[in-house]
PDB file of C-alpha atoms in Angstrom:
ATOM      1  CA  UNK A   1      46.430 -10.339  -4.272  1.00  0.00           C
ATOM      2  CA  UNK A   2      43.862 -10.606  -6.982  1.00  0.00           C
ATOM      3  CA  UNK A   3      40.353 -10.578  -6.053  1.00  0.00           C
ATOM      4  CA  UNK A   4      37.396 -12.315  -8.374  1.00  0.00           C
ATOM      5  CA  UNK A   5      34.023 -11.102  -8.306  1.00  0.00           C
ATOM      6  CA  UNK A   6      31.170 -13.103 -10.341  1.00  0.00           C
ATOM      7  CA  UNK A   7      28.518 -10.055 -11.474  1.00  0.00           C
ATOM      8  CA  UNK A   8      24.960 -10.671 -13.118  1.00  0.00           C
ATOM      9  CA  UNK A   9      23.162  -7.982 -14.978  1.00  0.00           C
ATOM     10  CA  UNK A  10      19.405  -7.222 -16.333  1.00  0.00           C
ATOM     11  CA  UNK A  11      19.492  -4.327 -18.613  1.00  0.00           C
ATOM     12  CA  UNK A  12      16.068  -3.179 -19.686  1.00  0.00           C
ATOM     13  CA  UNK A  13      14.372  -0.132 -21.778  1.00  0.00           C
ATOM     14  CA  UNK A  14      11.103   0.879 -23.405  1.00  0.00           C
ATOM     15  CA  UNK A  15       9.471   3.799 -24.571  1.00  0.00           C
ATOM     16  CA  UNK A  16       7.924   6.154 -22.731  1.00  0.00           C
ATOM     17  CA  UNK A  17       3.687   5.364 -23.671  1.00  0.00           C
ATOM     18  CA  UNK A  18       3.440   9.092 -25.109  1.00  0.00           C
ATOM     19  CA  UNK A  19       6.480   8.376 -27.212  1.00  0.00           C
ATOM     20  CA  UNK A  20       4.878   4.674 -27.998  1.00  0.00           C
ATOM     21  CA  UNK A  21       4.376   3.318 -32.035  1.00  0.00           C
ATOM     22  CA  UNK A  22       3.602   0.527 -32.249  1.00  0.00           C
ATOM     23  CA  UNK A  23       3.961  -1.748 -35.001  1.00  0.00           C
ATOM     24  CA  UNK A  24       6.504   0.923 -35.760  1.00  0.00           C
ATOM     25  CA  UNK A  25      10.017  -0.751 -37.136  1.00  0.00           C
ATOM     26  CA  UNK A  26      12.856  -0.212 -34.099  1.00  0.00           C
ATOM     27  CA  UNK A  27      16.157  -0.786 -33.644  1.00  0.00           C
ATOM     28  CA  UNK A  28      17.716  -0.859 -30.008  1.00  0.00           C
ATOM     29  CA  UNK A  29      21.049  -1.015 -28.466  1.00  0.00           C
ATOM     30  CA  UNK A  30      22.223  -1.941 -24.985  1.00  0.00           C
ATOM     31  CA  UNK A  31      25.493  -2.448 -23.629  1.00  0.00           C
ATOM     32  CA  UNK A  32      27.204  -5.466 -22.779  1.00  0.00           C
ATOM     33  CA  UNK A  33      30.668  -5.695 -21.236  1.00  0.00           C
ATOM     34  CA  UNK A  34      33.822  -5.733 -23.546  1.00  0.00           C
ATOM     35  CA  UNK A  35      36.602  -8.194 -22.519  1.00  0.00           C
ATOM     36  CA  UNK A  36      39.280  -6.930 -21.292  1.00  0.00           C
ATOM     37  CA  UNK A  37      42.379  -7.115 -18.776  1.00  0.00           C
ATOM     38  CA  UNK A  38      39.926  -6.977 -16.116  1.00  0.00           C
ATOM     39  CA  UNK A  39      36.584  -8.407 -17.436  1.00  0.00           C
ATOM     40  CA  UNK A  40      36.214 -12.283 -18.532  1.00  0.00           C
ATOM     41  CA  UNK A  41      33.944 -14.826 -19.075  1.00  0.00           C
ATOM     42  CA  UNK A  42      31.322 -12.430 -20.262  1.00  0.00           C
ATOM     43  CA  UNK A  43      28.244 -14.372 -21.115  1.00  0.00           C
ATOM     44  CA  UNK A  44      24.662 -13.937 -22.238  1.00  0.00           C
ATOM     45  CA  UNK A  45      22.260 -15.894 -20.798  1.00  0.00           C
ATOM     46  CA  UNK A  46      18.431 -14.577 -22.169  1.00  0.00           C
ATOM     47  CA  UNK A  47      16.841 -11.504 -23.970  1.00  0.00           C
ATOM     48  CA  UNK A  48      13.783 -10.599 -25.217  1.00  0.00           C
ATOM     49  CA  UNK A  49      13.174 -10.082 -28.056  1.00  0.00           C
ATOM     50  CA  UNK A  50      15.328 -12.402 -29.267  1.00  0.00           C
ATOM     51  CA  UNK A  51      18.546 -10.435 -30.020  1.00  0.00           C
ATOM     52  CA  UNK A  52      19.002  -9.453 -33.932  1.00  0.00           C
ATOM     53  CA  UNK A  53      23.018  -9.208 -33.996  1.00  0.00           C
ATOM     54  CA  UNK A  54      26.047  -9.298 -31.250  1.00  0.00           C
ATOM     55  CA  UNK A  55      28.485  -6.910 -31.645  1.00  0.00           C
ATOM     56  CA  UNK A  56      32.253  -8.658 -31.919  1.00  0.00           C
ATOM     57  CA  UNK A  57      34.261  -8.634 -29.067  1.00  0.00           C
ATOM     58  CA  UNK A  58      37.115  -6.369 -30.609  1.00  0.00           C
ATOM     59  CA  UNK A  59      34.112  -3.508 -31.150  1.00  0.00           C
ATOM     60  CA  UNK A  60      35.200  -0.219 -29.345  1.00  0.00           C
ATOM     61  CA  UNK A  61      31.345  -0.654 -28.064  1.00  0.00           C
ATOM     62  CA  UNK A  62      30.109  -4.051 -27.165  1.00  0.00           C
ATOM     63  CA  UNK A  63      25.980  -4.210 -27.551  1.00  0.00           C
ATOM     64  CA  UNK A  64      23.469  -6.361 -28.510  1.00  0.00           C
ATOM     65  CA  UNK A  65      21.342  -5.199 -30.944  1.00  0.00           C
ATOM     66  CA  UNK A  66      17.161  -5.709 -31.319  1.00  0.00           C
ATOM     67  CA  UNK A  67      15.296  -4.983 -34.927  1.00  0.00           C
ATOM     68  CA  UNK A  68      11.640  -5.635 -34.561  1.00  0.00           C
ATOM     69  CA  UNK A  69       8.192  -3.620 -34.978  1.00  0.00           C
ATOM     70  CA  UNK A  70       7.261  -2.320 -31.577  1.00  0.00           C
ATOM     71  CA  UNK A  71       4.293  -3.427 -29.458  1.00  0.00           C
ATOM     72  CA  UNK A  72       2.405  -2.689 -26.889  1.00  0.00           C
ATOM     73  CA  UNK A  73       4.725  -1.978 -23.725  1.00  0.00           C
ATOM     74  CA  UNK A  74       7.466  -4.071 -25.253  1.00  0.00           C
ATOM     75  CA  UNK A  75      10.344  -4.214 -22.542  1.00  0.00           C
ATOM     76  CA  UNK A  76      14.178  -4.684 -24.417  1.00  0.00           C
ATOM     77  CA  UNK A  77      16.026  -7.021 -22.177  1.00  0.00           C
ATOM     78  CA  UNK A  78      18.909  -8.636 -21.886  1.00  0.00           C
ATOM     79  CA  UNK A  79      20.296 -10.655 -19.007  1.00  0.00           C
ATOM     80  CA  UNK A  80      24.293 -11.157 -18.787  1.00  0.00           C
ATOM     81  CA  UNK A  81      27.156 -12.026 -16.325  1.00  0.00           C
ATOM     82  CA  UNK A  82      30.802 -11.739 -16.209  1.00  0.00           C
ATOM     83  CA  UNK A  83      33.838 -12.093 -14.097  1.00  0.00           C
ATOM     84  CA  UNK A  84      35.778  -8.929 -12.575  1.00  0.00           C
ATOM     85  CA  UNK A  85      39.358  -9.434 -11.746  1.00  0.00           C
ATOM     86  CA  UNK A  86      41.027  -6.371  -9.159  1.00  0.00           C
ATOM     87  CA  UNK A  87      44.586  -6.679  -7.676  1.00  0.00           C
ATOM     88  CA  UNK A  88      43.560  -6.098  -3.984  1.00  0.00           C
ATOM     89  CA  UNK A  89      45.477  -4.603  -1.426  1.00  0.00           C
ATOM     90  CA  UNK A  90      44.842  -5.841   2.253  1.00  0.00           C
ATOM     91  CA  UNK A  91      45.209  -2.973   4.187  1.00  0.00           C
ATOM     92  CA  UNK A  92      47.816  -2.828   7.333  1.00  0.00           C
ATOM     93  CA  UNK A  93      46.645  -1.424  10.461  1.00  0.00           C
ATOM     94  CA  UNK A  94      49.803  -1.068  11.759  1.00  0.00           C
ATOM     95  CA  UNK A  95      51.121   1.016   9.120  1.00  0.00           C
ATOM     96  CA  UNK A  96      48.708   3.758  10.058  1.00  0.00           C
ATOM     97  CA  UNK A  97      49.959   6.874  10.972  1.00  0.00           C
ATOM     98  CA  UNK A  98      48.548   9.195  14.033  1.00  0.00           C
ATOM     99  CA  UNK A  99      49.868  12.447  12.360  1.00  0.00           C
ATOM    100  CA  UNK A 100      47.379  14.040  10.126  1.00  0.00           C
ATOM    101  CA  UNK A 101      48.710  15.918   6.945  1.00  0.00           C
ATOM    102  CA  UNK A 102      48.631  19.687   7.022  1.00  0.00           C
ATOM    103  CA  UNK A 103      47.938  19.786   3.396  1.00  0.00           C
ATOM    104  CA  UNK A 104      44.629  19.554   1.191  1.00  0.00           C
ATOM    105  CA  UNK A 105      42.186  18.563   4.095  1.00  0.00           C
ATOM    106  CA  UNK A 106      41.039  22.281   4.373  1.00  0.00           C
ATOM    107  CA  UNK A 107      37.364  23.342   3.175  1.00  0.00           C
ATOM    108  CA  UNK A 108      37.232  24.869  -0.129  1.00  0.00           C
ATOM    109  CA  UNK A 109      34.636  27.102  -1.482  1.00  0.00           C
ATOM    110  CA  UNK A 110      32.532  25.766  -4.377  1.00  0.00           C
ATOM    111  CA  UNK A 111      33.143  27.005  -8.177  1.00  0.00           C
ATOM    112  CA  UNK A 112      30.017  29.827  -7.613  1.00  0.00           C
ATOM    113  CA  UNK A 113      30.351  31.065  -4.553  1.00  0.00           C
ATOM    114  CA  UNK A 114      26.816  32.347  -2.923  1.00  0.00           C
ATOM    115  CA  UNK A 115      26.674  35.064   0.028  1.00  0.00           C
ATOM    116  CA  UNK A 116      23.385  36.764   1.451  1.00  0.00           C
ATOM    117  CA  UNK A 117      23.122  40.138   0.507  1.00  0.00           C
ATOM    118  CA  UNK A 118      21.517  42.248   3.538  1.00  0.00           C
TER     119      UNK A 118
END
């Protein structure tokens, strides 16, 4: 069974204030979603600033890029949504078994192991 699930994103950034020039020429990226076997109808719906350039949708990176001179607490946004298609398995209750495996349910110690020392 194939499942459907609508999702709508905000992505933001801006500098940090000490980090902050304005009228300073930038050029941003942020991701958008690539289309793919499980990701369709991908579409943009608002930004600010207006966006400068779209990557193509064969790109190994989808992004939308922003050229501007920087001001005052300028926020980079852009506002998408797309679908996400999953094959879904409904789970069986009655398939469940009572008998637990013996195997790989047993606490391991962590890569660095620490002891107290008295």
């Amino acid at each position: 069974m194939e499942r459907t699930v609508h999702t709508r994103i905000r992505s933001t950034i801006k500098a940090k204030k000490e980090f902050e020039e304005v009228g300073r020429k930038v050029r941003v990226y942020l991701p958008i979603p690539k289309v793919y076997e499980q990701v369709s109808n991908v579409e943009i719906h608002a930004s600010n600033p207006e966006i400068t350039y779209i990557a193509p949708v064969d790109a190994p990176q989808r992004t939308v890029y922003f050229e501007t001179e920087l001001k005052e607490n300028q926020e980079f946004m852009v506002d998408y949504s797309f679908d996400y298609h999953v094959d879904y398995v409904e789970l069986d209750p009655a398939k469940v078994s009572e008998e637990q495996p013996d195997f790989c349910l047993e606490e391991q110690s962590t890569y660095i192991s620490y002891s107290l020392l008295t």
